[in-house]
mmCIF file of C-alpha atoms in Angstrom:
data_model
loop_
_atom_site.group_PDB
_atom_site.id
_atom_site.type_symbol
_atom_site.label_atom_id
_atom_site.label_comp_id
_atom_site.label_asym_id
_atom_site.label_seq_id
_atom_site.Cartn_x
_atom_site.Cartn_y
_atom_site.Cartn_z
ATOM 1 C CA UNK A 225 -97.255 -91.680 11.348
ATOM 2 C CA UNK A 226 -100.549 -93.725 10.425
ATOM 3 C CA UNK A 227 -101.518 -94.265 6.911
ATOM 4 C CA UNK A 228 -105.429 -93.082 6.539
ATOM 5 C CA UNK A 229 -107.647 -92.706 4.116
ATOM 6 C CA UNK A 230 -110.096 -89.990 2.981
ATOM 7 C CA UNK A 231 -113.238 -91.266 2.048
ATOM 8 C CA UNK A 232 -114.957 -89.974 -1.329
ATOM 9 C CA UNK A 233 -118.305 -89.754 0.674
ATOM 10 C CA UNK A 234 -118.238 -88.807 4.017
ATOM 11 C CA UNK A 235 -118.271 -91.307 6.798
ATOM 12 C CA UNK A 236 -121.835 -91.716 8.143
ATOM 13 C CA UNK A 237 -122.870 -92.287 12.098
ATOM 14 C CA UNK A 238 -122.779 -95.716 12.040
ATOM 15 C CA UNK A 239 -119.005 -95.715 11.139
ATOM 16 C CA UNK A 240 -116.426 -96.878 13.960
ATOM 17 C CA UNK A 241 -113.309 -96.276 12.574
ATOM 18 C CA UNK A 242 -110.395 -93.860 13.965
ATOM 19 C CA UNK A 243 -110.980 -90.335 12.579
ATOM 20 C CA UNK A 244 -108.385 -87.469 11.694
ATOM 21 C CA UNK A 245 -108.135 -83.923 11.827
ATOM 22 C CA UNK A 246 -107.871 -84.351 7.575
ATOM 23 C CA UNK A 247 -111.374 -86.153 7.312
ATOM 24 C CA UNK A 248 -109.372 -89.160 6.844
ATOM 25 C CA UNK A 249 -110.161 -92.474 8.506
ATOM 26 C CA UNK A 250 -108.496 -95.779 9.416
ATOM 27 C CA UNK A 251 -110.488 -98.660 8.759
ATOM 28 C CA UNK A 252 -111.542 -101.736 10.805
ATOM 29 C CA UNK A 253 -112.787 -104.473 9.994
ATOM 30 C CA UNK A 254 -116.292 -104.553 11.510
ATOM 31 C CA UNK A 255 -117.185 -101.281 10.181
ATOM 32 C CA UNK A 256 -119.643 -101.267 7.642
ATOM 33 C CA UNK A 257 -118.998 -98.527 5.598
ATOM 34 C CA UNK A 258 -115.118 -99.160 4.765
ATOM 35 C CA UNK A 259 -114.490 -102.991 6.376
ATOM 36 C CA UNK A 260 -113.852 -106.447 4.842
ATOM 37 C CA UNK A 261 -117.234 -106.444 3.662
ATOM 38 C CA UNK A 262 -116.817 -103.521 1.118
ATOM 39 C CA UNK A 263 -114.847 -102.171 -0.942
ATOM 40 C CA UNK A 264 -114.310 -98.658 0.390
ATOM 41 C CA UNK A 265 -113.023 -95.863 -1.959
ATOM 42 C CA UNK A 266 -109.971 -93.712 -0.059
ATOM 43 C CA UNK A 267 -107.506 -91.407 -1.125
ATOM 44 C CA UNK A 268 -105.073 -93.010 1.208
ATOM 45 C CA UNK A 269 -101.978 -90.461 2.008
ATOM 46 C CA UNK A 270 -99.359 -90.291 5.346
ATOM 47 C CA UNK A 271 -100.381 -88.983 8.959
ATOM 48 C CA UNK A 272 -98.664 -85.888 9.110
ATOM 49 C CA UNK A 273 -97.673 -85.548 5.387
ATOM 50 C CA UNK A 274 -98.379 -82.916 3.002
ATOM 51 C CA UNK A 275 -101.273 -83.801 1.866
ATOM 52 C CA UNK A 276 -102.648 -84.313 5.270
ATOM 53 C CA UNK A 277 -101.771 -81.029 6.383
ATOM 54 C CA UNK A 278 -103.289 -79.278 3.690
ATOM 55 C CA UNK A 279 -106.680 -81.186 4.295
ATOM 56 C CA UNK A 280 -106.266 -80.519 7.909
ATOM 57 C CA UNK A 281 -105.702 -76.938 7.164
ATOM 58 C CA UNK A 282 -108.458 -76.601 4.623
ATOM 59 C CA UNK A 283 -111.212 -77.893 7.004
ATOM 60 C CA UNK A 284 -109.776 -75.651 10.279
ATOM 61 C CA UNK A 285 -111.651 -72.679 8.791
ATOM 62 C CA UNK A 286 -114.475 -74.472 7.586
ATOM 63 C CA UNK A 287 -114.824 -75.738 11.164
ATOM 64 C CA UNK A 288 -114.599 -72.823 12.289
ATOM 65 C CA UNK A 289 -117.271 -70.570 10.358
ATOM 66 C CA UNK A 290 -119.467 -73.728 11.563
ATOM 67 C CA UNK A 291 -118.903 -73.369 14.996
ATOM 68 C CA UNK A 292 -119.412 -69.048 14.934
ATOM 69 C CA UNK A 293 -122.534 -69.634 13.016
ATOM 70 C CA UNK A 294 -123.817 -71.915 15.800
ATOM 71 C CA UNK A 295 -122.628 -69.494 18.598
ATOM 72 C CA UNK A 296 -124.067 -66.052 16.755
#
């Protein structure tokens, strides 16, 4: 189980930090957008908790309407 964060605005390209199924991300250091540098803002929650799941599940079918709009 990691503790991760969600950010309140999305993470952008230039952000190197492990990623999760739940949008959330563990930050490093060096990154940019959520590192010692800044201050990030994240609704930090469990790996594999409720609230994880739930985010996980409620981005599964937005993923997925994403990926059969591409294919159609």
């Amino acid at each position: 189980m990691v503790r991760h964060g969600v950010a309140y605005a999305g993470p952008g390209e230039g952000c190197v930090c492990a990623r999760h199924d739940c949008g959330g991300v563990v930050p490093v250091s060096w990154c940019a957008e959520h590192g010692d540098a800044v201050a990030p803002v994240l609704e930090w929650h469990a790996g594999g908790g409720i609230r994880c799941t739930d985010l996980s599940a409620a981005r599964a079918p937005a993923a997925g309407q994403t990926a059969r709009a591409t294919v159609d």
